[in-house]
PDB file of C-alpha atoms in Angstrom:
ATOM      1  CA  MET A   1     155.195-114.067 -14.689  1.00 40.00           C
ATOM      2  CA  GLY A   2     156.706-110.607 -14.944  1.00 41.00           C
ATOM      3  CA  ALA A   3     156.257-108.518 -18.030  1.00 35.00           C
ATOM      4  CA  LEU A   4     159.221-107.957 -20.302  1.00 34.00           C
ATOM      5  CA  SER A   5     160.708-104.534 -20.327  1.00 32.00           C
ATOM      6  CA  GLU A   6     159.803-102.285 -23.225  1.00 31.00           C
ATOM      7  CA  LYS A   7     163.446-102.661 -24.426  1.00 33.00           C
ATOM      8  CA  THR A   8     163.177-106.417 -24.959  1.00 34.00           C
ATOM      9  CA  ALA A   9     159.458-106.673 -25.827  1.00 36.00           C
ATOM     10  CA  GLU A  10     159.974-104.989 -29.220  1.00 39.00           C
ATOM     11  CA  PRO A  11     162.637-105.616 -31.900  1.00 38.00           C
ATOM     12  CA  THR A  12     165.610-103.352 -31.530  1.00 38.00           C
ATOM     13  CA  SER A  13     166.647-101.003 -34.294  1.00 38.00           C
ATOM     14  CA  GLY A  14     170.201-102.365 -34.535  1.00 39.00           C
ATOM     15  CA  PRO A  15     173.049-100.134 -35.602  1.00 38.00           C
ATOM     16  CA  ALA A  16     172.521 -96.425 -35.806  1.00 34.00           C
ATOM     17  CA  SER A  17     173.291 -96.382 -39.508  1.00 37.00           C
ATOM     18  CA  ARG A  18     170.201 -97.155 -41.535  1.00 40.00           C
ATOM     19  CA  THR A  19     170.539 -99.711 -44.227  1.00 47.00           C
ATOM     20  CA  GLY A  20     168.162-101.304 -46.783  1.00 53.00           C
ATOM     21  CA  LEU A  21     165.115 -99.593 -48.218  1.00 63.00           C
ATOM     22  CA  SER A  22     164.210 -96.330 -46.583  1.00 57.00           C
ATOM     23  CA  GLY A  23     161.050 -96.537 -44.596  1.00 69.00           C
ATOM     24  CA  GLY A  24     160.768-100.400 -44.806  1.00 92.00           C
ATOM     25  CA  ARG A  25     159.414-102.256 -41.799  1.00 96.00           C
ATOM     26  CA  LEU A  26     162.867-103.816 -41.233  1.00 98.00           C
ATOM     27  CA  THR A  27     164.961-100.761 -41.940  1.00 97.00           C
ATOM     28  CA  GLY A  28     168.015-100.766 -39.681  1.00 97.00           C
ATOM     29  CA  ARG A  29     167.871-104.509 -39.056  1.00 98.00           C
ATOM     30  CA  THR A  30     170.260-107.173 -40.229  1.00 98.00           C
ATOM     31  CA  ALA A  31     169.127-110.574 -41.380  1.00 99.00           C
ATOM     32  CA  LEU A  32     170.927-113.853 -42.183  1.00 99.00           C
ATOM     33  CA  VAL A  33     169.257-116.436 -44.465  1.00 98.00           C
ATOM     34  CA  THR A  34     171.168-119.706 -44.653  1.00 98.00           C
ATOM     35  CA  GLY A  35     170.771-121.312 -48.008  1.00 98.00           C
ATOM     36  CA  GLY A  36     169.654-117.889 -49.296  1.00 98.00           C
ATOM     37  CA  SER A  37     171.004-118.194 -52.821  1.00 97.00           C
ATOM     38  CA  ARG A  38     168.284-120.341 -54.372  1.00 95.00           C
ATOM     39  CA  GLY A  39     164.659-121.477 -54.061  1.00 96.00           C
ATOM     40  CA  ILE A  40     162.743-120.609 -50.911  1.00 97.00           C
ATOM     41  CA  GLY A  41     165.859-119.090 -49.367  1.00 98.00           C
ATOM     42  CA  ARG A  42     166.276-116.668 -52.186  1.00 98.00           C
ATOM     43  CA  GLY A  43     162.601-115.709 -52.032  1.00 98.00           C
ATOM     44  CA  ILE A  44     163.008-115.081 -48.267  1.00 98.00           C
ATOM     45  CA  ALA A  45     166.206-113.023 -48.704  1.00 98.00           C
ATOM     46  CA  GLU A  46     164.683-110.866 -51.425  1.00 98.00           C
ATOM     47  CA  ARG A  47     161.532-110.248 -49.422  1.00 98.00           C
ATOM     48  CA  LEU A  48     163.489-109.278 -46.312  1.00 98.00           C
ATOM     49  CA  GLY A  49     165.527-107.026 -48.427  1.00 98.00           C
ATOM     50  CA  ARG A  50     162.485-105.278 -49.828  1.00 98.00           C
ATOM     51  CA  ASP A  51     161.245-104.812 -46.285  1.00 98.00           C
ATOM     52  CA  GLY A  52     164.471-102.842 -45.539  1.00 98.00           C
ATOM     53  CA  ALA A  53     166.689-105.389 -43.850  1.00 98.00           C
ATOM     54  CA  ARG A  54     170.346-105.728 -44.729  1.00 98.00           C
ATOM     55  CA  VAL A  55     170.578-109.358 -45.748  1.00 98.00           C
ATOM     56  CA  ALA A  56     173.403-111.755 -45.442  1.00 98.00           C
ATOM     57  CA  VAL A  57     172.880-114.316 -48.122  1.00 98.00           C
ATOM     58  CA  HIS A  58     174.542-117.561 -47.159  1.00 98.00           C
ATOM     59  CA  TYR A  59     175.602-120.270 -49.709  1.00 98.00           C
ATOM     60  CA  GLY A  60     177.169-123.638 -49.369  1.00 97.00           C
ATOM     61  CA  SER A  61     178.855-123.986 -52.792  1.00 95.00           C
ATOM     62  CA  ASN A  62     177.067-121.945 -55.418  1.00 96.00           C
ATOM     63  CA  GLU A  63     178.684-118.520 -55.005  1.00 98.00           C
ATOM     64  CA  ALA A  64     177.363-117.306 -58.396  1.00 98.00           C
ATOM     65  CA  ALA A  65     173.802-117.915 -57.321  1.00 98.00           C
ATOM     66  CA  ALA A  66     174.371-116.003 -54.004  1.00 98.00           C
ATOM     67  CA  LYS A  67     175.917-113.082 -55.927  1.00 98.00           C
ATOM     68  CA  GLU A  68     172.818-113.049 -58.275  1.00 98.00           C
ATOM     69  CA  THR A  69     170.572-112.930 -55.176  1.00 98.00           C
ATOM     70  CA  VAL A  70     172.513-110.069 -53.724  1.00 98.00           C
ATOM     71  CA  ALA A  71     172.443-108.263 -57.110  1.00 98.00           C
ATOM     72  CA  ALA A  72     168.605-108.731 -57.179  1.00 98.00           C
ATOM     73  CA  ILE A  73     168.241-107.252 -53.701  1.00 98.00           C
ATOM     74  CA  GLU A  74     170.456-104.317 -54.461  1.00 98.00           C
ATOM     75  CA  GLY A  75     168.715-103.828 -57.792  1.00 98.00           C
ATOM     76  CA  ALA A  76     165.448-103.342 -55.931  1.00 97.00           C
ATOM     77  CA  GLY A  77     167.063-100.750 -53.687  1.00 97.00           C
ATOM     78  CA  GLY A  78     168.036-103.009 -50.783  1.00 98.00           C
ATOM     79  CA  SER A  79     171.309-103.925 -49.139  1.00 98.00           C
ATOM     80  CA  ALA A  80     172.931-107.362 -49.084  1.00 98.00           C
ATOM     81  CA  PHE A  81     176.237-109.360 -48.965  1.00 98.00           C
ATOM     82  CA  ALA A  82     177.012-112.975 -49.653  1.00 98.00           C
ATOM     83  CA  ILE A  83     178.893-115.362 -47.218  1.00 98.00           C
ATOM     84  CA  GLY A  84     179.983-118.798 -47.998  1.00 98.00           C
ATOM     85  CA  ALA A  85     180.285-121.836 -45.659  1.00 98.00           C
ATOM     86  CA  GLU A  86     179.635-125.521 -46.118  1.00 98.00           C
ATOM     87  CA  LEU A  87     177.178-126.880 -43.622  1.00 98.00           C
ATOM     88  CA  GLY A  88     177.141-130.434 -42.205  1.00 97.00           C
ATOM     89  CA  VAL A  89     180.907-130.539 -41.677  1.00 98.00           C
ATOM     90  CA  PRO A  90     182.957-129.967 -38.553  1.00 97.00           C
ATOM     91  CA  GLY A  91     183.346-126.316 -37.701  1.00 98.00           C
ATOM     92  CA  ASP A  92     180.574-125.234 -40.101  1.00 98.00           C
ATOM     93  CA  ALA A  93     178.836-122.855 -37.686  1.00 98.00           C
ATOM     94  CA  ALA A  94     182.050-121.123 -36.591  1.00 98.00           C
ATOM     95  CA  ALA A  95     183.082-120.690 -40.157  1.00 98.00           C
ATOM     96  CA  LEU A  96     179.712-119.225 -41.085  1.00 98.00           C
ATOM     97  CA  TRP A  97     179.801-116.570 -38.286  1.00 98.00           C
ATOM     98  CA  GLU A  98     183.489-115.705 -39.050  1.00 98.00           C
ATOM     99  CA  ALA A  99     182.381-114.878 -42.576  1.00 98.00           C
ATOM    100  CA  PHE A 100     179.330-112.950 -41.289  1.00 98.00           C
ATOM    101  CA  ASP A 101     181.427-110.958 -38.790  1.00 98.00           C
ATOM    102  CA  ALA A 102     183.550-109.577 -41.605  1.00 98.00           C
ATOM    103  CA  HIS A 103     180.545-107.726 -42.841  1.00 98.00           C
ATOM    104  CA  ALA A 104     178.332-106.939 -39.832  1.00 98.00           C
ATOM    105  CA  ASP A 105     178.520-106.281 -36.077  1.00 96.00           C
ATOM    106  CA  GLY A 106     175.173-107.848 -35.030  1.00 97.00           C
ATOM    107  CA  LEU A 107     172.068-109.633 -36.031  1.00 98.00           C
ATOM    108  CA  ASP A 108     168.297-109.101 -35.735  1.00 98.00           C
ATOM    109  CA  ILE A 109     166.795-111.927 -37.880  1.00 99.00           C
ATOM    110  CA  LEU A 110     168.155-115.470 -38.330  1.00 99.00           C
ATOM    111  CA  VAL A 111     166.432-117.674 -40.862  1.00 99.00           C
ATOM    112  CA  ASN A 112     167.604-121.317 -40.745  1.00 98.00           C
ATOM    113  CA  ASN A 113     166.602-122.332 -44.243  1.00 98.00           C
ATOM    114  CA  ALA A 114     169.519-124.349 -45.634  1.00 98.00           C
ATOM    115  CA  GLY A 115     168.743-128.041 -45.913  1.00 96.00           C
ATOM    116  CA  ILE A 116     169.047-131.096 -48.114  1.00 94.00           C
ATOM    117  CA  GLY A 117     166.344-133.686 -49.026  1.00 87.00           C
ATOM    118  CA  THR A 118     166.286-137.281 -50.182  1.00 77.00           C
ATOM    119  CA  SER A 119     163.869-139.464 -52.211  1.00 72.00           C
ATOM    120  CA  HIS A 120     165.336-142.742 -51.057  1.00 86.00           C
ATOM    121  CA  PRO A 121     162.733-145.062 -49.348  1.00 90.00           C
ATOM    122  CA  PHE A 122     163.319-146.506 -45.901  1.00 92.00           C
ATOM    123  CA  ALA A 123     164.718-149.785 -47.158  1.00 93.00           C
ATOM    124  CA  ASP A 124     167.313-148.051 -49.286  1.00 93.00           C
ATOM    125  CA  THR A 125     168.574-145.407 -46.811  1.00 94.00           C
ATOM    126  CA  ASP A 126     172.084-146.114 -45.570  1.00 95.00           C
ATOM    127  CA  GLU A 127     173.862-144.662 -42.586  1.00 96.00           C
ATOM    128  CA  ALA A 128     175.937-142.197 -44.643  1.00 95.00           C
ATOM    129  CA  GLU A 129     172.804-140.662 -46.074  1.00 95.00           C
ATOM    130  CA  TYR A 130     171.024-140.605 -42.652  1.00 96.00           C
ATOM    131  CA  ASP A 131     174.018-139.053 -40.961  1.00 96.00           C
ATOM    132  CA  ARG A 132     174.380-136.365 -43.770  1.00 97.00           C
ATOM    133  CA  LEU A 133     170.721-135.424 -43.622  1.00 97.00           C
ATOM    134  CA  PHE A 134     170.822-134.866 -39.895  1.00 97.00           C
ATOM    135  CA  ALA A 135     174.156-133.036 -40.016  1.00 98.00           C
ATOM    136  CA  VAL A 136     172.804-130.458 -42.395  1.00 98.00           C
ATOM    137  CA  ASN A 137     169.159-130.248 -41.453  1.00 97.00           C
ATOM    138  CA  ALA A 138     169.219-130.533 -37.746  1.00 98.00           C
ATOM    139  CA  LYS A 139     172.702-130.285 -36.296  1.00 98.00           C
ATOM    140  CA  ALA A 140     173.789-127.234 -38.316  1.00 98.00           C
ATOM    141  CA  PRO A 141     170.778-125.101 -37.453  1.00 98.00           C
ATOM    142  CA  PHE A 142     171.331-126.003 -33.773  1.00 98.00           C
ATOM    143  CA  PHE A 143     174.873-124.848 -33.689  1.00 98.00           C
ATOM    144  CA  VAL A 144     174.524-121.993 -36.093  1.00 98.00           C
ATOM    145  CA  THR A 145     171.782-120.623 -33.738  1.00 98.00           C
ATOM    146  CA  ARG A 146     173.807-121.425 -30.537  1.00 98.00           C
ATOM    147  CA  LEU A 147     176.778-119.420 -31.781  1.00 98.00           C
ATOM    148  CA  GLY A 148     174.523-116.820 -33.247  1.00 98.00           C
ATOM    149  CA  THR A 149     172.794-115.967 -29.975  1.00 97.00           C
ATOM    150  CA  ALA A 150     175.854-113.882 -28.932  1.00 97.00           C
ATOM    151  CA  ARG A 151     175.272-111.798 -31.972  1.00 98.00           C
ATOM    152  CA  LEU A 152     171.437-111.745 -31.889  1.00 98.00           C
ATOM    153  CA  ARG A 153     170.110-108.539 -30.488  1.00 98.00           C
ATOM    154  CA  ASP A 154     167.332-108.486 -27.910  1.00 98.00           C
ATOM    155  CA  GLY A 155     163.872-108.406 -29.561  1.00 98.00           C
ATOM    156  CA  GLY A 156     165.212-110.432 -32.487  1.00 98.00           C
ATOM    157  CA  ARG A 157     163.765-113.346 -34.525  1.00 98.00           C
ATOM    158  CA  VAL A 158     164.730-116.913 -35.177  1.00 99.00           C
ATOM    159  CA  ILE A 159     162.747-118.555 -37.949  1.00 99.00           C
ATOM    160  CA  ASN A 160     163.370-122.191 -38.900  1.00 98.00           C
ATOM    161  CA  ILE A 161     162.145-123.617 -42.123  1.00 98.00           C
ATOM    162  CA  SER A 162     160.603-126.999 -41.352  1.00 97.00           C
ATOM    163  CA  SER A 163     158.317-128.995 -43.554  1.00 94.00           C
ATOM    164  CA  GLY A 164     154.656-130.217 -43.753  1.00 89.00           C
ATOM    165  CA  ALA A 165     156.260-133.738 -43.940  1.00 86.00           C
ATOM    166  CA  SER A 166     157.147-133.407 -40.138  1.00 90.00           C
ATOM    167  CA  HIS A 167     153.498-133.548 -39.224  1.00 92.00           C
ATOM    168  CA  ALA A 168     152.019-135.963 -41.646  1.00 87.00           C
ATOM    169  CA  ALA A 169     153.120-139.035 -43.714  1.00 82.00           C
ATOM    170  CA  MET A 170     152.570-137.106 -46.928  1.00 73.00           C
ATOM    171  CA  LEU A 171     155.511-138.843 -48.670  1.00 75.00           C
ATOM    172  CA  PRO A 172     156.806-141.828 -46.756  1.00 80.00           C
ATOM    173  CA  ASP A 173     159.744-142.208 -49.118  1.00 84.00           C
ATOM    174  CA  ILE A 174     161.240-139.108 -47.567  1.00 89.00           C
ATOM    175  CA  MET A 175     160.958-140.448 -44.048  1.00 93.00           C
ATOM    176  CA  THR A 176     164.496-139.617 -42.951  1.00 93.00           C
ATOM    177  CA  TYR A 177     164.173-136.006 -44.293  1.00 93.00           C
ATOM    178  CA  ALA A 178     160.863-135.649 -42.369  1.00 94.00           C
ATOM    179  CA  MET A 179     162.610-136.931 -39.193  1.00 95.00           C
ATOM    180  CA  THR A 180     165.221-134.163 -39.456  1.00 95.00           C
ATOM    181  CA  LYS A 181     162.447-131.498 -39.686  1.00 97.00           C
ATOM    182  CA  GLY A 182     160.744-133.061 -36.654  1.00 97.00           C
ATOM    183  CA  ALA A 183     163.861-132.475 -34.684  1.00 97.00           C
ATOM    184  CA  LEU A 184     163.892-128.912 -35.964  1.00 98.00           C
ATOM    185  CA  ASP A 185     160.432-128.562 -34.714  1.00 98.00           C
ATOM    186  CA  VAL A 186     161.323-129.737 -31.207  1.00 98.00           C
ATOM    187  CA  PHE A 187     164.308-127.332 -31.316  1.00 98.00           C
ATOM    188  CA  THR A 188     161.976-124.551 -32.223  1.00 98.00           C
ATOM    189  CA  ARG A 189     159.513-125.030 -29.246  1.00 98.00           C
ATOM    190  CA  ASN A 190     162.216-125.426 -26.644  1.00 98.00           C
ATOM    191  CA  LEU A 191     164.434-122.557 -27.963  1.00 98.00           C
ATOM    192  CA  SER A 192     161.437-120.169 -27.717  1.00 98.00           C
ATOM    193  CA  LYS A 193     161.512-120.723 -23.994  1.00 98.00           C
ATOM    194  CA  VAL A 194     165.330-120.193 -23.769  1.00 98.00           C
ATOM    195  CA  LEU A 195     165.311-116.877 -25.698  1.00 98.00           C
ATOM    196  CA  GLY A 196     161.969-115.599 -24.631  1.00 98.00           C
ATOM    197  CA  PRO A 197     163.363-113.593 -21.711  1.00 98.00           C
ATOM    198  CA  ARG A 198     165.356-111.535 -24.246  1.00 98.00           C
ATOM    199  CA  GLY A 199     162.251-110.769 -26.183  1.00 98.00           C
ATOM    200  CA  ILE A 200     163.466-113.036 -29.051  1.00 98.00           C
ATOM    201  CA  THR A 201     160.762-114.997 -30.858  1.00 98.00           C
ATOM    202  CA  VAL A 202     161.402-118.473 -32.311  1.00 98.00           C
ATOM    203  CA  ASN A 203     159.107-120.080 -34.850  1.00 98.00           C
ATOM    204  CA  ALA A 204     159.049-122.747 -37.562  1.00 98.00           C
ATOM    205  CA  VAL A 205     157.461-122.262 -40.990  1.00 98.00           C
ATOM    206  CA  ALA A 206     156.460-125.398 -42.722  1.00 97.00           C
ATOM    207  CA  PRO A 207     156.141-125.388 -46.558  1.00 95.00           C
ATOM    208  CA  GLY A 208     154.428-128.084 -48.492  1.00 91.00           C
ATOM    209  CA  ILE A 209     155.396-128.756 -52.191  1.00 88.00           C
ATOM    210  CA  VAL A 210     156.909-125.617 -53.613  1.00 93.00           C
ATOM    211  CA  ASP A 211     157.848-124.802 -57.176  1.00 88.00           C
ATOM    212  CA  THR A 212     161.673-124.269 -56.911  1.00 87.00           C
ATOM    213  CA  ASP A 213     164.555-125.339 -59.098  1.00 80.00           C
ATOM    214  CA  VAL A 214     165.221-128.233 -56.571  1.00 77.00           C
ATOM    215  CA  ASN A 215     161.753-129.706 -57.428  1.00 77.00           C
ATOM    216  CA  ALA A 216     161.694-128.801 -61.117  1.00 72.00           C
ATOM    217  CA  ALA A 217     162.856-132.134 -62.340  1.00 72.00           C
ATOM    218  CA  TRP A 218     159.997-134.154 -60.878  1.00 72.00           C
ATOM    219  CA  LEU A 219     157.349-131.360 -60.961  1.00 79.00           C
ATOM    220  CA  ARG A 220     157.880-130.502 -64.609  1.00 73.00           C
ATOM    221  CA  GLY A 221     159.676-133.553 -65.927  1.00 71.00           C
ATOM    222  CA  GLU A 222     158.438-135.228 -69.104  1.00 67.00           C
ATOM    223  CA  GLU A 223     158.760-138.675 -67.415  1.00 67.00           C
ATOM    224  CA  ASN A 224     156.229-137.639 -64.766  1.00 70.00           C
ATOM    225  CA  LYS A 225     153.641-135.574 -66.515  1.00 71.00           C
ATOM    226  CA  ASP A 226     151.035-135.943 -63.714  1.00 85.00           C
ATOM    227  CA  ALA A 227     153.343-134.625 -60.869  1.00 85.00           C
ATOM    228  CA  TRP A 228     152.263-131.082 -61.193  1.00 86.00           C
ATOM    229  CA  ALA A 229     148.583-131.850 -61.137  1.00 89.00           C
ATOM    230  CA  GLY A 230     149.061-134.232 -58.287  1.00 87.00           C
ATOM    231  CA  ALA A 231     150.969-131.652 -56.249  1.00 86.00           C
ATOM    232  CA  ALA A 232     148.422-128.938 -56.873  1.00 91.00           C
ATOM    233  CA  ALA A 233     145.523-131.332 -55.898  1.00 92.00           C
ATOM    234  CA  MET A 234     147.113-131.842 -52.434  1.00 89.00           C
ATOM    235  CA  SER A 235     146.632-128.198 -51.610  1.00 93.00           C
ATOM    236  CA  ALA A 236     143.219-126.987 -50.504  1.00 93.00           C
ATOM    237  CA  LEU A 237     143.798-123.988 -52.751  1.00 95.00           C
ATOM    238  CA  GLY A 238     144.374-126.186 -55.822  1.00 94.00           C
ATOM    239  CA  ARG A 239     147.795-124.952 -56.765  1.00 93.00           C
ATOM    240  CA  VAL A 240     151.537-125.632 -56.229  1.00 92.00           C
ATOM    241  CA  GLY A 241     153.143-123.116 -53.664  1.00 91.00           C
ATOM    242  CA  THR A 242     155.735-120.617 -54.702  1.00 95.00           C
ATOM    243  CA  ALA A 243     158.820-119.279 -52.827  1.00 96.00           C
ATOM    244  CA  GLN A 244     157.014-115.958 -52.422  1.00 97.00           C
ATOM    245  CA  ASP A 245     154.160-117.768 -50.564  1.00 97.00           C
ATOM    246  CA  ILE A 246     156.684-118.931 -47.944  1.00 98.00           C
ATOM    247  CA  ALA A 247     158.685-115.711 -47.891  1.00 98.00           C
ATOM    248  CA  ASP A 248     155.618-113.723 -47.086  1.00 98.00           C
ATOM    249  CA  VAL A 249     154.901-115.851 -44.068  1.00 98.00           C
ATOM    250  CA  VAL A 250     158.486-115.458 -42.851  1.00 98.00           C
ATOM    251  CA  ALA A 251     158.346-111.676 -43.413  1.00 98.00           C
ATOM    252  CA  PHE A 252     155.353-111.527 -41.051  1.00 98.00           C
ATOM    253  CA  LEU A 253     157.178-113.385 -38.340  1.00 98.00           C
ATOM    254  CA  ALA A 254     160.298-111.204 -38.882  1.00 98.00           C
ATOM    255  CA  SER A 255     158.288-107.977 -38.695  1.00 98.00           C
ATOM    256  CA  PRO A 256     157.183-106.128 -35.598  1.00 98.00           C
ATOM    257  CA  ASP A 257     153.649-107.530 -36.194  1.00 98.00           C
ATOM    258  CA  GLY A 258     154.947-110.952 -35.337  1.00 98.00           C
ATOM    259  CA  ARG A 259     156.207-109.952 -31.874  1.00 98.00           C
ATOM    260  CA  TRP A 260     153.593-112.045 -29.921  1.00 98.00           C
ATOM    261  CA  VAL A 261     153.979-115.253 -31.925  1.00 98.00           C
ATOM    262  CA  THR A 262     156.631-117.647 -30.582  1.00 98.00           C
ATOM    263  CA  GLY A 263     157.149-121.330 -30.240  1.00 98.00           C
ATOM    264  CA  GLN A 264     154.827-122.100 -33.064  1.00 98.00           C
ATOM    265  CA  TRP A 265     154.801-124.364 -36.062  1.00 98.00           C
ATOM    266  CA  ILE A 266     153.215-122.471 -38.866  1.00 97.00           C
ATOM    267  CA  ASP A 267     151.505-124.554 -41.527  1.00 96.00           C
ATOM    268  CA  ALA A 268     152.418-122.938 -44.825  1.00 96.00           C
ATOM    269  CA  THR A 269     151.345-125.894 -47.036  1.00 94.00           C
ATOM    270  CA  GLY A 270     148.403-124.190 -48.604  1.00 95.00           C
ATOM    271  CA  GLY A 271     146.066-126.481 -46.810  1.00 93.00           C
ATOM    272  CA  SER A 272     147.746-129.749 -47.826  1.00 90.00           C
ATOM    273  CA  LEU A 273     147.328-131.098 -44.356  1.00 91.00           C
ATOM    274  CA  ALA A 274     143.676-130.010 -43.927  1.00 84.00           C
TER     275      ALA A 274
END
């Protein structure tokens, strides 16, 4: 196989104007984090902002949360903007990119983080729920990425947020959710071959149980006092993961240091699958 040219083997610097934190590893690059207003997505957006990227913080419905994330990034000396688009509906990817194009003229890092989950067991999952989960968690990342490749510069990054549940029957009651993440994993491996000639890496990062507002009700709820201890016990490190734990893994893959890692499923469960 022929070697990639120097131009495509390394991430490009993007627009000539420098944005984000001066001297950061991602200075001059533009990132988009879907579902970047809350939880893991917010952690990722803030970390990429600290590393110097100009960050597009996508939200589906909670504009206030997205603006809070933008303010946090700017308060730390970074640069960011919010864009809204509901995912899982017809025309979602086109609407997202139309909003993005109003603020930026190209992209270096795409993080497909937005997703929805379910706690309904197999016997109680109906077609509407099944279709909704696949529409948001699998179909939307596919088409967001497909339309985004025209904007993604050579040497860029695509990072999909998967789940430890796609590789192990950790929680059978979230079977349908796990199936959507399995589809995302297949997408990741194959897309790495499609975009590889342009020097674009494609990887999936798989969190385990993470302490976010989405999980707060059952992790910290009075009616389930043993949930936190049980979740911590699943990890080889004996604790519940944080959004920052996941964001740091994403930051590595987004950085120049991650240039030789592609087509991979990165276990970020804290050893829960060990």
